[in-house]
mmCIF file of C-alpha atoms in Angstrom:
data_model
loop_
_atom_site.group_PDB
_atom_site.id
_atom_site.type_symbol
_atom_site.label_atom_id
_atom_site.label_comp_id
_atom_site.label_asym_id
_atom_site.label_seq_id
_atom_site.Cartn_x
_atom_site.Cartn_y
_atom_site.Cartn_z
ATOM 1 C CA MET A 1 56.089 110.152 99.613
ATOM 2 C CA SER A 2 56.050 110.120 96.205
ATOM 3 C CA ARG A 3 58.038 107.075 94.719
ATOM 4 C CA SER A 4 59.462 105.949 90.955
ATOM 5 C CA PRO A 5 58.993 101.761 90.431
ATOM 6 C CA ASP A 6 61.908 99.750 91.285
ATOM 7 C CA PRO A 7 63.592 97.497 89.381
ATOM 8 C CA ALA A 8 62.524 94.748 91.340
ATOM 9 C CA PRO A 9 59.830 93.849 93.859
ATOM 10 C CA ARG A 10 60.318 95.799 97.150
ATOM 11 C CA SER A 11 58.669 94.179 100.266
ATOM 12 C CA SER A 12 58.675 97.826 101.784
ATOM 13 C CA ALA A 13 58.473 101.544 100.907
ATOM 14 C CA PRO A 14 62.426 103.993 100.319
ATOM 15 C CA GLY A 15 63.222 104.587 103.364
ATOM 16 C CA ARG A 16 61.712 102.811 105.600
ATOM 17 C CA ARG A 17 63.215 98.890 106.076
ATOM 18 C CA ALA A 18 60.687 96.955 108.911
ATOM 19 C CA SER A 19 63.196 94.311 109.124
ATOM 20 C CA SER A 20 65.832 96.683 110.436
ATOM 21 C CA SER A 21 64.531 96.881 113.100
ATOM 22 C CA THR A 22 67.210 94.105 114.766
ATOM 23 C CA ARG A 23 70.140 94.784 113.445
ATOM 24 C CA PRO A 24 72.714 96.340 114.954
ATOM 25 C CA PRO A 25 73.382 99.239 112.999
ATOM 26 C CA LEU A 26 75.478 99.429 110.534
ATOM 27 C CA ALA A 27 77.406 103.007 110.406
ATOM 28 C CA ARG A 28 76.382 106.327 112.458
ATOM 29 C CA ILE A 29 76.177 109.932 111.694
ATOM 30 C CA GLY A 30 79.249 111.160 112.267
ATOM 31 C CA GLU A 31 80.966 107.759 110.359
ATOM 32 C CA VAL A 32 82.092 107.016 106.344
ATOM 33 C CA ALA A 33 80.260 103.948 105.621
ATOM 34 C CA TYR A 34 80.727 101.975 102.194
ATOM 35 C CA LEU A 35 76.863 101.365 102.131
ATOM 36 C CA LYS A 36 74.209 99.589 99.715
ATOM 37 C CA VAL A 37 71.923 101.686 98.092
ATOM 38 C CA VAL A 38 68.777 100.409 98.093
ATOM 39 C CA ALA A 39 65.930 102.422 95.685
ATOM 40 C CA VAL A 40 67.074 104.857 94.065
ATOM 41 C CA ASN A 41 64.088 107.869 93.297
ATOM 42 C CA THR A 42 63.581 111.253 92.314
ATOM 43 C CA THR A 43 63.765 112.236 95.862
ATOM 44 C CA GLY A 44 67.591 110.548 95.534
ATOM 45 C CA ALA A 45 69.354 108.201 96.584
ATOM 46 C CA PHE A 46 68.297 105.762 99.491
ATOM 47 C CA LEU A 47 70.752 103.646 101.598
ATOM 48 C CA ASP A 48 70.824 100.500 104.411
ATOM 49 C CA TRP A 49 72.146 101.561 107.604
ATOM 50 C CA GLY A 50 71.002 98.932 109.731
ATOM 51 C CA GLN A 51 67.863 101.147 110.682
ATOM 52 C CA PRO A 52 64.072 101.114 111.042
ATOM 53 C CA LYS A 53 64.721 104.232 108.261
ATOM 54 C CA ASP A 54 67.009 103.915 105.071
ATOM 55 C CA VAL A 55 69.117 107.084 104.865
ATOM 56 C CA LEU A 56 68.298 109.650 102.011
ATOM 57 C CA LEU A 57 71.789 110.479 99.232
ATOM 58 C CA PRO A 58 70.354 113.625 97.868
ATOM 59 C CA PHE A 59 70.831 114.310 94.911
ATOM 60 C CA ALA A 60 72.911 116.829 95.837
ATOM 61 C CA GLU A 61 75.045 114.821 97.280
ATOM 62 C CA GLN A 62 76.282 112.597 95.049
ATOM 63 C CA ARG A 63 79.180 112.010 93.044
ATOM 64 C CA PHE A 64 77.580 110.136 90.228
ATOM 65 C CA ARG A 65 73.980 108.162 90.236
ATOM 66 C CA PRO A 66 73.905 105.689 91.888
ATOM 67 C CA GLU A 67 72.150 102.431 91.090
ATOM 68 C CA VAL A 68 70.175 99.915 93.249
ATOM 69 C CA GLY A 69 72.532 97.118 94.704
ATOM 70 C CA LYS A 70 75.777 99.140 94.175
ATOM 71 C CA ARG A 71 77.292 100.176 97.198
ATOM 72 C CA VAL A 72 78.721 103.936 97.437
ATOM 73 C CA LEU A 73 80.882 106.004 100.336
ATOM 74 C CA VAL A 74 79.689 108.271 102.173
ATOM 75 C CA MET A 75 80.004 110.860 105.260
ATOM 76 C CA LEU A 76 76.318 110.167 107.213
ATOM 77 C CA TYR A 77 75.248 113.022 109.150
ATOM 78 C CA GLU A 78 72.452 115.613 109.960
ATOM 79 C CA ASP A 79 70.932 118.242 107.587
ATOM 80 C CA ALA A 80 69.410 121.665 108.973
ATOM 81 C CA GLN A 81 66.226 119.896 111.094
ATOM 82 C CA GLY A 82 67.831 117.510 112.168
ATOM 83 C CA ARG A 83 67.522 114.693 109.840
ATOM 84 C CA PRO A 84 69.992 111.904 108.929
ATOM 85 C CA VAL A 85 71.709 112.325 105.570
ATOM 86 C CA ALA A 86 74.645 110.912 103.574
ATOM 87 C CA SER A 87 76.923 112.630 101.432
ATOM 88 C CA MET A 88 79.322 111.012 98.241
ATOM 89 C CA ARG A 89 81.020 114.869 98.922
ATOM 90 C CA LEU A 90 83.554 113.529 101.304
ATOM 91 C CA ASP A 91 85.628 116.791 100.457
ATOM 92 C CA ARG A 92 83.124 118.583 102.663
ATOM 93 C CA PHE A 93 83.716 116.329 106.284
ATOM 94 C CA LEU A 94 87.732 115.511 106.284
ATOM 95 C CA ALA A 95 89.926 117.430 106.582
ATOM 96 C CA ASP A 96 93.636 117.211 104.781
ATOM 97 C CA GLU A 97 96.129 118.595 107.719
ATOM 98 C CA ALA A 98 95.525 116.928 110.806
ATOM 99 C CA THR A 99 96.287 118.500 114.389
ATOM 100 C CA ASP A 100 95.238 116.836 117.098
ATOM 101 C CA LEU A 101 97.555 112.829 115.994
ATOM 102 C CA LYS A 102 101.165 111.695 116.224
ATOM 103 C CA ALA A 103 103.309 109.662 115.169
ATOM 104 C CA GLY A 104 102.157 105.851 116.862
ATOM 105 C CA ASP A 105 98.863 106.790 117.570
ATOM 106 C CA GLN A 106 96.244 104.309 116.618
ATOM 107 C CA VAL A 107 93.572 105.563 114.721
ATOM 108 C CA ALA A 108 90.180 103.399 113.041
ATOM 109 C CA LEU A 109 90.373 103.339 109.247
ATOM 110 C CA VAL A 110 88.530 103.020 105.885
ATOM 111 C CA VAL A 111 89.406 102.629 102.731
ATOM 112 C CA ALA A 112 88.546 105.129 99.937
ATOM 113 C CA GLU A 113 90.466 104.410 96.575
ATOM 114 C CA ARG A 114 93.473 103.688 95.155
ATOM 115 C CA THR A 115 96.177 105.988 94.414
ATOM 116 C CA ASP A 116 99.537 105.979 92.376
ATOM 117 C CA LEU A 117 101.548 105.974 95.661
ATOM 118 C CA GLY A 118 98.581 103.068 97.614
ATOM 119 C CA PHE A 119 95.384 102.955 99.134
ATOM 120 C CA LYS A 120 94.091 106.407 99.847
ATOM 121 C CA ALA A 121 91.621 106.366 103.493
ATOM 122 C CA VAL A 122 89.488 107.989 106.520
ATOM 123 C CA VAL A 123 91.189 108.762 109.623
ATOM 124 C CA ASP A 124 88.709 108.834 112.524
ATOM 125 C CA HIS A 125 85.902 109.630 110.216
ATOM 126 C CA ARG A 126 87.720 112.905 110.591
ATOM 127 C CA TYR A 127 91.339 113.397 108.139
ATOM 128 C CA TRP A 128 92.677 111.849 104.852
ATOM 129 C CA GLY A 129 95.309 109.507 105.424
ATOM 130 C CA LEU A 130 97.575 107.690 102.861
ATOM 131 C CA LEU A 131 99.132 103.468 103.218
ATOM 132 C CA TYR A 132 101.412 103.122 100.518
ATOM 133 C CA ALA A 133 101.754 100.009 98.800
ATOM 134 C CA ASP A 134 104.960 99.381 100.152
ATOM 135 C CA ASP A 135 103.609 99.067 103.307
ATOM 136 C CA ILE A 136 100.602 96.198 102.271
ATOM 137 C CA VAL A 137 100.533 92.727 101.148
ATOM 138 C CA HIS A 138 96.929 92.684 100.750
ATOM 139 C CA PRO A 139 95.467 95.172 98.465
ATOM 140 C CA PRO A 140 92.116 96.430 101.351
ATOM 141 C CA ARG A 141 88.664 96.717 99.510
ATOM 142 C CA ARG A 142 86.308 99.862 99.222
ATOM 143 C CA GLY A 143 84.545 100.297 102.538
ATOM 144 C CA GLN A 144 86.956 97.392 104.301
ATOM 145 C CA ARG A 145 87.625 98.953 108.110
ATOM 146 C CA LEU A 146 90.746 98.284 109.293
ATOM 147 C CA THR A 147 93.132 99.219 112.543
ATOM 148 C CA GLY A 148 96.199 101.114 111.706
ATOM 149 C CA TYR A 149 98.905 103.885 113.129
ATOM 150 C CA ILE A 150 100.105 106.619 112.183
ATOM 151 C CA LYS A 151 103.407 106.412 111.091
ATOM 152 C CA ARG A 152 104.921 109.676 110.494
ATOM 153 C CA VAL A 153 102.178 112.967 110.477
ATOM 154 C CA ARG A 154 104.071 115.329 106.957
ATOM 155 C CA GLU A 155 105.511 118.413 107.930
ATOM 156 C CA ASP A 156 101.923 119.834 106.223
ATOM 157 C CA GLY A 157 100.020 118.314 108.023
ATOM 158 C CA ARG A 158 99.478 115.037 106.246
ATOM 159 C CA LEU A 159 98.943 111.443 107.437
ATOM 160 C CA ASP A 160 100.748 108.499 106.981
ATOM 161 C CA LEU A 161 100.217 105.064 107.630
ATOM 162 C CA ALA A 162 101.131 102.010 109.060
ATOM 163 C CA MET A 163 98.988 98.195 109.378
ATOM 164 C CA LEU A 164 101.509 97.991 111.901
ATOM 165 C CA PRO A 165 101.982 99.215 115.447
ATOM 166 C CA PRO A 166 106.209 101.018 115.235
ATOM 167 C CA GLY A 167 108.773 101.143 117.617
ATOM 168 C CA GLU A 168 109.056 97.255 119.399
ATOM 169 C CA ALA A 169 105.314 96.685 119.245
ATOM 170 C CA GLY A 170 104.964 96.250 115.721
ATOM 171 C CA LEU A 171 108.362 93.614 116.216
ATOM 172 C CA ASP A 172 106.357 91.494 118.318
ATOM 173 C CA VAL A 173 103.716 91.521 116.374
ATOM 174 C CA VAL A 174 105.783 90.899 113.289
ATOM 175 C CA GLY A 175 107.480 88.097 115.728
ATOM 176 C CA ASP A 176 104.077 86.251 116.368
ATOM 177 C CA LYS A 177 103.743 86.011 112.842
ATOM 178 C CA VAL A 178 107.226 84.351 112.336
ATOM 179 C CA LEU A 179 106.650 81.958 115.402
ATOM 180 C CA ALA A 180 102.874 80.907 113.834
ATOM 181 C CA LEU A 181 104.138 80.368 109.842
ATOM 182 C CA LEU A 182 107.006 77.865 112.115
ATOM 183 C CA ARG A 183 104.391 75.716 113.721
ATOM 184 C CA CYS A 184 102.614 75.578 110.509
ATOM 185 C CA HIS A 185 105.329 74.362 109.107
ATOM 186 C CA GLY A 186 106.214 71.811 111.887
ATOM 187 C CA GLY A 187 108.834 73.428 113.403
ATOM 188 C CA PHE A 188 111.111 75.096 110.441
ATOM 189 C CA VAL A 189 110.877 77.489 107.615
ATOM 190 C CA ALA A 190 113.500 78.095 104.800
ATOM 191 C CA LEU A 191 113.100 82.346 104.823
ATOM 192 C CA GLY A 192 117.098 84.466 105.486
ATOM 193 C CA ASP A 193 119.627 86.689 105.062
ATOM 194 C CA LYS A 194 119.534 85.510 101.574
ATOM 195 C CA THR A 195 115.652 85.291 100.775
ATOM 196 C CA PRO A 196 114.655 88.152 98.299
ATOM 197 C CA ALA A 197 112.035 90.379 99.512
ATOM 198 C CA ALA A 198 109.136 89.780 97.988
ATOM 199 C CA GLU A 199 109.273 86.034 98.967
ATOM 200 C CA ILE A 200 109.221 87.397 102.555
ATOM 201 C CA LYS A 201 106.437 89.846 102.779
ATOM 202 C CA ALA A 202 103.741 87.336 100.830
ATOM 203 C CA ARG A 203 104.675 84.676 103.280
ATOM 204 C CA VAL A 204 104.706 86.771 106.857
ATOM 205 C CA GLY A 205 102.696 89.664 105.543
ATOM 206 C CA VAL A 206 106.314 92.080 105.917
ATOM 207 C CA SER A 207 109.060 93.724 104.563
ATOM 208 C CA LYS A 208 112.700 92.182 104.646
ATOM 209 C CA SER A 209 113.787 94.862 107.269
ATOM 210 C CA ALA A 210 111.207 93.852 110.192
ATOM 211 C CA PHE A 211 111.244 90.707 109.232
ATOM 212 C CA LYS A 212 114.816 90.257 109.989
ATOM 213 C CA GLN A 213 114.692 92.707 112.830
ATOM 214 C CA ALA A 214 112.044 90.142 114.552
ATOM 215 C CA VAL A 215 114.134 87.644 113.908
ATOM 216 C CA GLY A 216 117.246 88.751 115.356
ATOM 217 C CA ARG A 217 114.573 89.805 118.204
ATOM 218 C CA LEU A 218 113.812 85.723 118.482
ATOM 219 C CA TYR A 219 116.776 84.631 118.352
ATOM 220 C CA LYS A 220 118.125 86.696 121.713
ATOM 221 C CA LYS A 221 114.689 85.485 123.066
ATOM 222 C CA ARG A 222 116.575 81.680 122.337
ATOM 223 C CA LEU A 223 112.734 80.895 119.974
ATOM 224 C CA ILE A 224 114.708 80.708 117.297
ATOM 225 C CA THR A 225 118.377 78.874 115.886
ATOM 226 C CA ILE A 226 119.406 80.438 112.493
ATOM 227 C CA GLU A 227 120.911 77.684 109.881
ATOM 228 C CA ALA A 228 122.143 78.175 106.670
ATOM 229 C CA GLU A 229 119.239 77.502 105.013
ATOM 230 C CA GLY A 230 116.240 79.220 107.131
ATOM 231 C CA ILE A 231 115.458 79.574 110.877
ATOM 232 C CA ARG A 232 114.216 76.782 113.643
ATOM 233 C CA LEU A 233 111.889 77.075 116.738
ATOM 234 C CA THR A 234 114.432 75.619 119.585
ATOM 235 C CA ARG A 235 112.901 73.873 122.206
ATOM 236 C CA GLU A 236 112.508 76.062 124.393
ATOM 237 C CA ALA A 237 109.767 77.918 122.079
ATOM 238 C CA ILE A 238 108.136 74.513 121.511
ATOM 239 C CA ASP A 239 107.442 73.653 124.935
ATOM 240 C CA ASN A 240 106.547 77.097 125.839
ATOM 241 C CA ALA A 241 103.858 76.189 123.294
ATOM 242 C CA SER A 242 103.054 73.708 124.943
ATOM 243 C CA SER A 243 102.044 74.772 128.181
ATOM 244 C CA ASP A 244 100.285 77.849 126.270
#
């Protein structure tokens, strides 16, 4: 394979990576992944996907010209000859309308890009979905893999996503966060009905509504007491934690 000189010396020709044979693959055919560009020549760009041979990103499958050392979000697929190839043109492979998912389903997400409403994400390597900014505490990174949930399937089949499971399962997760916060602060935190939503989101990582519902469940289970200045672990909760 002919090639133009690399910007920096390389230990192997583009397309071949002897040291990768002992590494697990970074992605598989049919998956979206955020992969590093390791070489560029007259054929296209070559990406490290954790296999002995780097995968080709042809010029025709590029949305812009990638640079060595940068990362690109691509779909891995097989061409007509059965060879692995990468494409940055994700809309060719991903659908806007989901036909086999419902609210509450757990899904695998790959973060794609920020939008005015939140973050566009790839769902199960098959669909597009949207994580709303209000449901996110720490903005995710492009290419980051997350476990998420279907918050809603809209009438047009588009997916709204969430980071917590729906219903009581989600409140249990929030409750665990509250208990962990209490234990890290000696059994008391100054959070309650009068605490601004932004402070609750910053400290617990959830909305004020979810926090209040979780606190109510913990109170009914006698794991916390609610005081004028905040919430406190009960002796029962402390004893339970000690016995675990």
